């Protein structure tokens, strides 16, 4: 992904030079960059550096003003304090809208970010002046909600990211108090709209995906908790399988996005695919030890009905998207494996079988690493290759530290790993000779 962004940045800079030399017009340069998912205005290094400096200047100006007000806060009459806060917010947003409408969009967005910061500060200080409520998450919610219209109207990723981060803080605060924020999907839908209709933003995509996963997992944990007075995130074993299903859904979404004609969905697909693979390898690394399997085998699975009620819709959506993307076979195999492991753990309650599951996890981890290496070489995808090499080396190192069974079993496992790698290398050599010959 970093290489792709560098290439897009180079394309935008080349287009700027074409405009300076008179080879193409600025509108044609923007069209060329848009065709390949590059932002002609945003990626240009000089314009971007100017925007960052101006944005930081606005931020420090706001902090200076708030510091000045805070130093003389008690001496200012209450009415003037409230009126000044409201006037400051309205004036900043008014100037921002004026500049945005008159073509100065980058400056307008910067002022909107500053105005949203003033808006949140005003909520906190006005509540302090009039002693309005003491439940902090409500203030954060109204702050995030007030930022949302500007993000939707401009379809700017930075404004939407600001609203989403504030909503994520609101979610965490509600979690600490043991409540379920039912309006949180409103911010997720807004992020999806901006991602689809606005400029590409990998930061907003990652924050939105993480936020959606946290909300779903916490919602299920909130429904499954036994003590209604309990606070914080009460994790269950069922949440682990739901998380695996969600990443499988992301994997299917990435394949579906990769089939879209535009470059922006394909960039999103690459990002979702690589993070889904990273999660899978991390999960397999954790499950390559016997202790997690013993914990799952000792678990009573009191929420099986809720687990199936969550897994089946997630799996159905993943299979449907995989079918649309012509990748049904791979997603169906992974989803079937997930269901078989879950059923086996529910039926099998013997802790002695933990080593068997551990061995299967190690073989799955090694097989995934070999597949990534071969896929990376055959398709020229460097992060697949290095991710596969990392998986194989991490597996060998962990097994050296934590030998399965005894030393003889560890040596046998290392020997099997070596044989599998040699077979994979031999297979790859034959494929390359067949392609060249």
Short mmCIF file of C-alpha atoms in Angstrom, two decimals:
data_model
loop_
_atom_site.label_atom_id
_atom_site.label_comp_id
_atom_site.label_asym_id
_atom_site.label_seq_id
_atom_site.Cartn_x
_atom_site.Cartn_y
_atom_site.Cartn_z
CA UNK A 1 0.00 0.00 0.00
CA UNK A 2 2.87 2.41 0.76
CA UNK A 3 4.34 1.81 -2.69
CA UNK A 4 0.95 2.44 -4.31
CA UNK A 5 0.61 5.76 -2.46
CA UNK A 6 4.12 6.77 -3.51
CA UNK A 7 3.35 6.00 -7.14
CA UNK A 8 0.12 8.00 -6.98
CA UNK A 9 1.99 10.90 -5.41
CA UNK A 10 4.57 10.74 -8.19
CA UNK A 11 1.76 10.76 -10.78
CA UNK A 12 0.23 13.87 -9.16
CA UNK A 13 3.60 15.65 -9.15
CA UNK A 14 4.24 14.71 -12.79
CA UNK A 15 0.78 16.02 -13.70
CA UNK A 16 1.61 19.31 -11.95
CA UNK A 17 4.78 19.59 -14.07
CA UNK A 18 2.77 18.90 -17.24
CA UNK A 19 0.48 21.79 -16.31
CA UNK A 20 3.44 24.12 -15.71
CA UNK A 21 4.95 23.16 -19.08
CA UNK A 22 1.64 23.74 -20.84
CA UNK A 23 1.27 20.16 -22.06
CA UNK A 24 -2.15 19.71 -20.47
CA UNK A 25 -4.64 21.94 -18.70
CA UNK A 26 -5.24 21.77 -14.96
CA UNK A 27 -8.65 20.21 -15.56
CA UNK A 28 -7.09 17.50 -17.74
CA UNK A 29 -4.43 16.83 -15.08
CA UNK A 30 -7.14 16.42 -12.45
CA UNK A 31 -9.01 14.01 -14.74
CA UNK A 32 -5.88 11.90 -15.32
CA UNK A 33 -5.14 11.71 -11.59
CA UNK A 34 -8.76 10.89 -10.79
CA UNK A 35 -8.64 8.03 -13.32
CA UNK A 36 -5.90 6.33 -11.26
CA UNK A 37 -7.21 7.27 -7.82
CA UNK A 38 -4.71 10.08 -7.19
CA UNK A 39 -5.76 13.47 -5.81
CA UNK A 40 -4.13 16.18 -7.92
CA UNK A 41 -4.79 18.88 -5.33
CA UNK A 42 -4.12 17.00 -2.10
CA UNK A 43 -1.03 14.97 -3.02
CA UNK A 44 0.94 17.86 -4.49
CA UNK A 45 3.75 18.24 -1.96
CA UNK A 46 3.93 22.02 -1.92
CA UNK A 47 0.19 22.50 -1.57
CA UNK A 48 -0.01 19.80 1.06
CA UNK A 49 2.81 21.32 3.10
CA UNK A 50 1.12 24.69 2.94
CA UNK A 51 -2.17 23.17 4.10
CA UNK A 52 -0.48 21.42 7.04
CA UNK A 53 1.25 24.62 8.16
CA UNK A 54 -1.95 26.66 7.89
CA UNK A 55 -3.91 23.99 9.75
CA UNK A 56 -1.38 23.93 12.59
CA UNK A 57 -1.44 27.73 12.71
CA UNK A 58 -5.24 27.66 13.07
CA UNK A 59 -4.99 25.05 15.81
CA UNK A 60 -2.44 27.00 17.86
CA UNK A 61 -4.42 30.19 17.35
CA UNK A 62 -7.45 28.47 18.81
CA UNK A 63 -5.43 27.08 21.72
CA UNK A 64 -4.01 30.53 22.43
CA UNK A 65 -7.49 32.04 22.45
CA UNK A 66 -8.87 29.34 24.75
CA UNK A 67 -5.87 29.72 27.08
CA UNK A 68 -6.43 33.46 27.24
CA UNK A 69 -10.09 32.96 28.05
CA UNK A 70 -9.29 30.32 30.66
CA UNK A 71 -6.86 32.63 32.45
CA UNK A 72 -9.59 35.27 32.92
CA UNK A 73 -12.59 32.95 32.96
CA UNK A 74 -13.96 33.77 36.40
CA UNK A 75 -13.67 37.54 35.91
CA UNK A 76 -15.81 37.52 32.73
CA UNK A 77 -19.60 37.85 33.30
CA UNK A 78 -21.59 34.69 32.66
CA UNK A 79 -23.64 36.12 29.78
CA UNK A 80 -20.57 37.45 27.99
CA UNK A 81 -18.84 34.10 28.43
CA UNK A 82 -21.68 32.20 26.83
CA UNK A 83 -22.24 34.74 24.08
CA UNK A 84 -18.54 34.85 23.28
CA UNK A 85 -18.32 31.07 22.96
CA UNK A 86 -21.36 30.90 20.69
CA UNK A 87 -20.16 33.86 18.60
CA UNK A 88 -16.66 32.36 18.27
CA UNK A 89 -18.06 29.06 17.01
CA UNK A 90 -20.55 30.64 14.61
CA UNK A 91 -18.02 33.13 13.25
CA UNK A 92 -15.41 30.44 12.61
CA UNK A 93 -17.88 28.14 10.86
CA UNK A 94 -19.35 31.07 8.91
CA UNK A 95 -15.94 32.10 7.57
CA UNK A 96 -15.19 28.45 6.82
CA UNK A 97 -18.38 28.04 4.79
CA UNK A 98 -17.76 31.33 2.96
CA UNK A 99 -14.25 30.32 1.91
CA UNK A 100 -15.34 26.80 0.99
CA UNK A 101 -18.19 28.05 -1.21
CA UNK A 102 -15.89 30.54 -2.97
CA UNK A 103 -13.46 27.85 -4.09
CA UNK A 104 -10.94 27.91 -1.23
CA UNK A 105 -11.88 24.40 -0.18
CA UNK A 106 -8.70 23.43 1.60
CA UNK A 107 -8.75 26.56 3.75
CA UNK A 108 -12.47 26.10 4.33
CA UNK A 109 -12.01 22.54 5.56
CA UNK A 110 -9.20 23.65 7.88
CA UNK A 111 -11.43 26.32 9.40
CA UNK A 112 -14.27 23.79 9.76
CA UNK A 113 -11.97 21.51 11.74
CA UNK A 114 -11.08 24.47 13.94
CA UNK A 115 -14.76 25.44 14.25
CA UNK A 116 -15.62 21.91 15.34
CA UNK A 117 -12.91 22.17 17.98
CA UNK A 118 -14.44 25.44 19.20
CA UNK A 119 -17.89 23.80 19.18
CA UNK A 120 -16.74 21.01 21.49
CA UNK A 121 -14.98 23.48 23.77
CA UNK A 122 -18.15 25.56 23.92
CA UNK A 123 -20.22 22.53 24.95
CA UNK A 124 -17.84 21.74 27.80
CA UNK A 125 -17.52 25.32 29.06
CA UNK A 126 -21.22 26.21 28.75
CA UNK A 127 -22.11 23.04 30.65
CA UNK A 128 -19.63 24.14 33.30
CA UNK A 129 -21.10 27.65 33.47
CA UNK A 130 -24.70 26.55 33.95
CA UNK A 131 -23.98 23.20 35.67
CA UNK A 132 -25.84 21.31 32.94
CA UNK A 133 -25.66 17.62 33.73
CA UNK A 134 -22.72 15.59 34.88
CA UNK A 135 -22.84 12.69 32.42
CA UNK A 136 -19.76 13.28 30.28
CA UNK A 137 -20.53 10.88 27.35
CA UNK A 138 -23.57 12.99 26.38
CA UNK A 139 -21.36 16.01 25.74
CA UNK A 140 -18.99 13.99 23.56
CA UNK A 141 -21.97 12.60 21.63
CA UNK A 142 -23.36 16.05 20.83
CA UNK A 143 -19.88 17.20 19.89
CA UNK A 144 -19.49 14.32 17.40
CA UNK A 145 -23.01 14.81 16.09
CA UNK A 146 -22.37 18.52 15.50
CA UNK A 147 -19.30 17.71 13.40
CA UNK A 148 -21.21 15.28 11.20
CA UNK A 149 -23.18 17.72 8.95
CA UNK A 150 -19.99 19.44 7.76
CA UNK A 151 -18.44 16.06 6.91
CA UNK A 152 -21.51 14.93 4.96
CA UNK A 153 -21.95 18.19 3.05
CA UNK A 154 -18.30 18.52 2.02
CA UNK A 155 -17.68 14.74 1.85
CA UNK A 156 -14.25 15.49 3.27
CA UNK A 157 -12.45 12.52 4.89
CA UNK A 158 -10.69 14.65 7.53
CA UNK A 159 -13.94 16.14 8.80
CA UNK A 160 -15.53 12.69 8.83
CA UNK A 161 -12.49 11.26 10.60
CA UNK A 162 -12.82 13.92 13.28
CA UNK A 163 -16.49 13.00 13.83
CA UNK A 164 -15.70 9.27 13.82
CA UNK A 165 -12.89 9.60 16.37
CA UNK A 166 -15.14 11.60 18.67
CA UNK A 167 -17.85 8.97 18.23
CA UNK A 168 -15.31 6.28 19.09
CA UNK A 169 -14.44 8.15 22.31
CA UNK A 170 -18.17 8.32 23.05
CA UNK A 171 -18.44 4.55 22.48
CA UNK A 172 -15.58 3.83 24.88
CA UNK A 173 -17.03 6.15 27.54
CA UNK A 174 -20.42 4.45 27.26
CA UNK A 175 -18.66 1.09 27.50
CA UNK A 176 -17.02 2.13 30.76
CA UNK A 177 -20.46 3.00 32.11
CA UNK A 178 -22.04 -0.27 30.94
CA UNK A 179 -24.39 1.21 28.31
CA UNK A 180 -24.89 0.28 24.66
CA UNK A 181 -24.67 3.30 22.29
CA UNK A 182 -27.47 2.43 19.86
CA UNK A 183 -26.88 5.52 17.68
CA UNK A 184 -23.27 4.66 16.93
CA UNK A 185 -24.10 3.09 13.49
CA UNK A 186 -25.13 6.59 12.37
CA UNK A 187 -21.45 7.57 12.33
CA UNK A 188 -20.48 4.32 10.60
CA UNK A 189 -22.98 4.95 7.82
CA UNK A 190 -21.70 8.50 7.45
CA UNK A 191 -18.13 7.21 7.14
CA UNK A 192 -19.23 4.69 4.50
CA UNK A 193 -20.91 7.48 2.53
CA UNK A 194 -17.81 9.71 2.63
CA UNK A 195 -15.54 6.79 1.73
CA UNK A 196 -17.69 5.94 -1.27
CA UNK A 197 -18.49 9.43 -2.55
CA UNK A 198 -15.54 11.49 -1.30
CA UNK A 199 -11.77 11.36 -1.90
CA UNK A 200 -9.98 8.13 -0.89
CA UNK A 201 -8.78 7.91 2.70
CA UNK A 202 -7.13 4.84 4.18
CA UNK A 203 -7.11 6.42 7.64
CA UNK A 204 -10.87 6.89 7.65
CA UNK A 205 -11.36 3.36 6.31
CA UNK A 206 -9.29 1.76 9.08
CA UNK A 207 -10.94 3.84 11.82
CA UNK A 208 -14.41 3.02 10.48
CA UNK A 209 -13.67 -0.70 10.27
CA UNK A 210 -12.17 -0.81 13.77
CA UNK A 211 -15.10 1.19 15.15
CA UNK A 212 -17.64 -1.13 13.52
CA UNK A 213 -15.91 -4.21 14.90
CA UNK A 214 -15.74 -2.77 18.41
CA UNK A 215 -19.41 -1.79 18.36
CA UNK A 216 -20.55 -5.22 17.16
CA UNK A 217 -18.37 -7.09 19.64
CA UNK A 218 -19.38 -4.87 22.53
CA UNK A 219 -23.05 -5.12 21.55
CA UNK A 220 -22.88 -8.91 21.66
CA UNK A 221 -20.95 -8.84 24.94
CA UNK A 222 -23.54 -6.44 26.37
CA UNK A 223 -26.35 -8.82 25.39
CA UNK A 224 -24.54 -11.88 26.75
CA UNK A 225 -23.41 -10.49 30.08
CA UNK A 226 -24.99 -12.15 33.10
CA UNK A 227 -24.65 -9.31 35.58
CA UNK A 228 -26.54 -6.28 34.28
CA UNK A 229 -24.67 -4.03 36.71
CA UNK A 230 -21.28 -5.02 35.32
CA UNK A 231 -19.17 -2.43 33.56
CA UNK A 232 -16.52 -2.51 30.86
CA UNK A 233 -16.12 -5.00 28.02
CA UNK A 234 -16.88 -8.51 29.28
CA UNK A 235 -15.26 -10.79 26.70
CA UNK A 236 -16.62 -14.28 26.04
CA UNK A 237 -15.21 -17.13 23.99
CA UNK A 238 -18.05 -16.55 21.53
CA UNK A 239 -16.63 -13.09 20.76
CA UNK A 240 -13.49 -14.75 19.37
CA UNK A 241 -15.45 -16.69 16.75
CA UNK A 242 -17.55 -13.64 15.89
CA UNK A 243 -14.32 -11.67 15.36
CA UNK A 244 -13.01 -14.41 13.06
CA UNK A 245 -16.29 -14.29 11.13
CA UNK A 246 -16.09 -10.50 10.82
CA UNK A 247 -12.59 -10.66 9.38
CA UNK A 248 -13.75 -13.34 6.97
CA UNK A 249 -16.50 -10.93 5.92
CA UNK A 250 -13.88 -8.21 5.41
CA UNK A 251 -11.89 -10.65 3.29
CA UNK A 252 -14.96 -11.28 1.11
CA UNK A 253 -15.66 -7.52 0.90
CA UNK A 254 -12.10 -6.97 -0.30
CA UNK A 255 -12.60 -9.46 -3.13
CA UNK A 256 -15.89 -7.81 -4.07
CA UNK A 257 -14.31 -4.35 -4.08
CA UNK A 258 -11.41 -5.59 -6.20
CA UNK A 259 -13.89 -6.39 -8.98
CA UNK A 260 -15.13 -2.80 -9.17
CA UNK A 261 -14.06 -0.72 -12.18
CA UNK A 262 -12.81 2.32 -10.24
CA UNK A 263 -9.37 2.52 -8.68
CA UNK A 264 -10.58 3.75 -5.27
CA UNK A 265 -12.53 0.57 -4.38
CA UNK A 266 -9.57 -1.50 -5.54
CA UNK A 267 -7.28 0.42 -3.19
CA UNK A 268 -9.71 -0.20 -0.35
CA UNK A 269 -9.78 -3.88 -1.32
CA UNK A 270 -5.99 -4.19 -1.07
CA UNK A 271 -5.99 -2.57 2.37
CA UNK A 272 -8.82 -4.76 3.73
CA UNK A 273 -7.27 -7.90 2.27
CA UNK A 274 -3.84 -7.40 3.82
CA UNK A 275 -5.27 -6.52 7.26
CA UNK A 276 -7.57 -9.55 7.15
CA UNK A 277 -4.55 -11.74 6.45
CA UNK A 278 -2.58 -10.11 9.25
CA UNK A 279 -5.40 -10.78 11.70
CA UNK A 280 -5.62 -14.39 10.55
CA UNK A 281 -1.90 -14.92 11.07
CA UNK A 282 -1.98 -13.23 14.47
CA UNK A 283 -4.92 -15.41 15.53
CA UNK A 284 -3.15 -18.55 14.33
CA UNK A 285 0.01 -17.51 16.19
CA UNK A 286 -1.98 -17.16 19.41
CA UNK A 287 -3.75 -20.46 18.83
CA UNK A 288 -0.45 -22.23 18.09
CA UNK A 289 -0.10 -22.69 21.86
CA UNK A 290 -1.98 -25.30 23.85
CA UNK A 291 -3.16 -23.01 26.63
CA UNK A 292 -5.83 -21.12 24.60
CA UNK A 293 -7.22 -24.45 23.37
CA UNK A 294 -7.46 -25.75 26.94
CA UNK A 295 -9.39 -22.66 27.90
CA UNK A 296 -11.83 -23.15 24.99
CA UNK A 297 -12.23 -26.86 25.79
CA UNK A 298 -13.04 -26.03 29.43
CA UNK A 299 -15.58 -23.37 28.40
CA UNK A 300 -19.29 -24.18 28.83
CA UNK A 301 -20.48 -22.19 25.75
CA UNK A 302 -23.59 -20.69 27.40
CA UNK A 303 -24.34 -18.41 24.43
CA UNK A 304 -24.37 -20.88 21.54
CA UNK A 305 -27.72 -19.63 20.23
CA UNK A 306 -26.48 -16.05 20.13
CA UNK A 307 -23.23 -17.17 18.52
CA UNK A 308 -25.04 -18.97 15.70
CA UNK A 309 -27.45 -16.06 15.32
CA UNK A 310 -24.44 -13.81 14.72
CA UNK A 311 -22.25 -16.19 12.68
CA UNK A 312 -24.87 -17.32 10.18
CA UNK A 313 -25.79 -13.83 8.87
CA UNK A 314 -22.10 -12.84 8.79
CA UNK A 315 -21.19 -16.04 6.92
CA UNK A 316 -24.12 -15.69 4.51
CA UNK A 317 -23.09 -12.13 3.65
CA UNK A 318 -19.48 -13.25 3.15
CA UNK A 319 -20.51 -16.13 0.89
CA UNK A 320 -22.82 -13.90 -1.18
CA UNK A 321 -20.10 -11.29 -1.70
CA UNK A 322 -17.58 -14.03 -2.52
CA UNK A 323 -20.00 -15.44 -5.07
CA UNK A 324 -20.35 -12.02 -6.68
CA UNK A 325 -16.55 -11.71 -6.75
CA UNK A 326 -16.07 -15.27 -8.11
CA UNK A 327 -14.12 -16.31 -5.01
CA UNK A 328 -16.79 -18.51 -3.45
CA UNK A 329 -14.57 -21.58 -3.07
CA UNK A 330 -11.91 -20.00 -0.85
CA UNK A 331 -14.37 -18.15 1.39
CA UNK A 332 -16.60 -21.24 1.67
CA UNK A 333 -13.63 -23.38 2.77
CA UNK A 334 -12.60 -20.86 5.43
CA UNK A 335 -16.14 -20.44 6.74
CA UNK A 336 -16.65 -24.22 6.86
CA UNK A 337 -13.37 -24.62 8.76
CA UNK A 338 -14.49 -21.97 11.26
CA UNK A 339 -17.81 -23.75 11.84
CA UNK A 340 -16.15 -27.15 12.19
CA UNK A 341 -13.71 -25.85 14.82
CA UNK A 342 -16.54 -24.24 16.75
CA UNK A 343 -18.65 -27.40 16.66
CA UNK A 344 -15.69 -29.59 17.64
CA UNK A 345 -14.93 -27.42 20.66
CA UNK A 346 -18.56 -27.48 21.78
CA UNK A 347 -18.75 -31.28 21.53
CA UNK A 348 -15.24 -32.15 22.72
CA UNK A 349 -14.61 -31.29 26.36
CA UNK A 350 -11.37 -33.19 26.91
CA UNK A 351 -8.40 -30.97 27.83
CA UNK A 352 -6.05 -33.76 26.65
CA UNK A 353 -6.98 -32.97 23.04
CA UNK A 354 -5.55 -29.43 23.27
CA UNK A 355 -2.24 -30.61 21.75
CA UNK A 356 -4.10 -32.01 18.74
CA UNK A 357 -5.76 -28.65 18.08
CA UNK A 358 -2.40 -26.97 18.64
CA UNK A 359 -0.78 -29.15 15.98
CA UNK A 360 -3.57 -28.38 13.52
CA UNK A 361 -3.15 -24.65 14.19
CA UNK A 362 0.59 -24.91 13.54
CA UNK A 363 0.05 -26.74 10.26
CA UNK A 364 -2.55 -24.16 9.23
CA UNK A 365 -0.13 -21.36 10.10
CA UNK A 366 2.69 -22.96 8.12
CA UNK A 367 0.40 -23.67 5.16
CA UNK A 368 -0.83 -20.08 5.15
CA UNK A 369 2.76 -18.83 5.22
CA UNK A 370 3.76 -21.05 2.27
CA UNK A 371 0.67 -19.97 0.33
CA UNK A 372 1.50 -16.31 0.90
CA UNK A 373 5.10 -16.83 -0.25
CA UNK A 374 4.04 -18.61 -3.45
CA UNK A 375 1.25 -16.09 -4.07
CA UNK A 376 3.60 -13.18 -3.51
CA UNK A 377 6.21 -14.52 -5.94
CA UNK A 378 3.74 -15.58 -8.63
CA UNK A 379 1.75 -12.32 -8.57
CA UNK A 380 4.63 -10.00 -7.72
CA UNK A 381 3.02 -8.85 -4.44
CA UNK A 382 5.84 -8.02 -2.06
CA UNK A 383 3.81 -7.72 1.16
CA UNK A 384 2.35 -11.21 0.59
CA UNK A 385 5.86 -12.63 0.23
CA UNK A 386 7.29 -10.92 3.34
CA UNK A 387 4.15 -11.68 5.34
CA UNK A 388 4.49 -15.37 4.44
CA UNK A 389 8.19 -15.43 5.34
CA UNK A 390 7.39 -13.71 8.66
CA UNK A 391 4.70 -16.30 9.40
CA UNK A 392 7.04 -19.23 8.76
CA UNK A 393 9.91 -17.75 10.79
CA UNK A 394 7.59 -16.78 13.65
CA UNK A 395 6.16 -20.30 13.74
CA UNK A 396 9.62 -21.86 13.89
CA UNK A 397 10.75 -19.46 16.62
CA UNK A 398 7.66 -20.01 18.77
CA UNK A 399 7.95 -23.76 18.44
CA UNK A 400 11.59 -23.54 19.46
CA UNK A 401 10.61 -21.59 22.57
CA UNK A 402 7.56 -23.73 23.35
CA UNK A 403 8.20 -27.29 22.17
CA UNK A 404 5.08 -29.30 21.46
CA UNK A 405 5.08 -32.45 23.60
CA UNK A 406 8.77 -33.15 24.17
CA UNK A 407 12.10 -32.58 22.39
CA UNK A 408 11.52 -35.50 20.07
CA UNK A 409 8.13 -34.11 19.09
CA UNK A 410 9.67 -30.68 18.53
CA UNK A 411 12.40 -32.12 16.31
CA UNK A 412 9.81 -34.09 14.33
CA UNK A 413 7.74 -30.93 13.85
CA UNK A 414 10.76 -28.93 12.65
CA UNK A 415 11.66 -31.73 10.23
CA UNK A 416 8.12 -31.74 8.87
CA UNK A 417 8.25 -27.96 8.45
CA UNK A 418 11.51 -28.30 6.48
CA UNK A 419 10.03 -31.02 4.24
CA UNK A 420 6.93 -28.94 3.51
CA UNK A 421 9.05 -25.89 2.66
CA UNK A 422 11.30 -27.94 0.37
CA UNK A 423 8.26 -29.40 -1.39
CA UNK A 424 6.80 -25.92 -1.82
CA UNK A 425 10.11 -24.67 -3.23
CA UNK A 426 10.33 -27.62 -5.62
CA UNK A 427 6.76 -27.04 -6.77
CA UNK A 428 7.51 -23.38 -7.35
CA UNK A 429 10.65 -24.24 -9.34
CA UNK A 430 8.67 -26.53 -11.63
CA UNK A 431 6.02 -23.87 -12.18
CA UNK A 432 8.65 -21.30 -13.11
CA UNK A 433 10.42 -23.71 -15.47
CA UNK A 434 7.12 -24.51 -17.15
CA UNK A 435 6.38 -20.78 -17.60
CA UNK A 436 9.84 -20.05 -19.02
CA UNK A 437 9.98 -23.16 -21.18
#
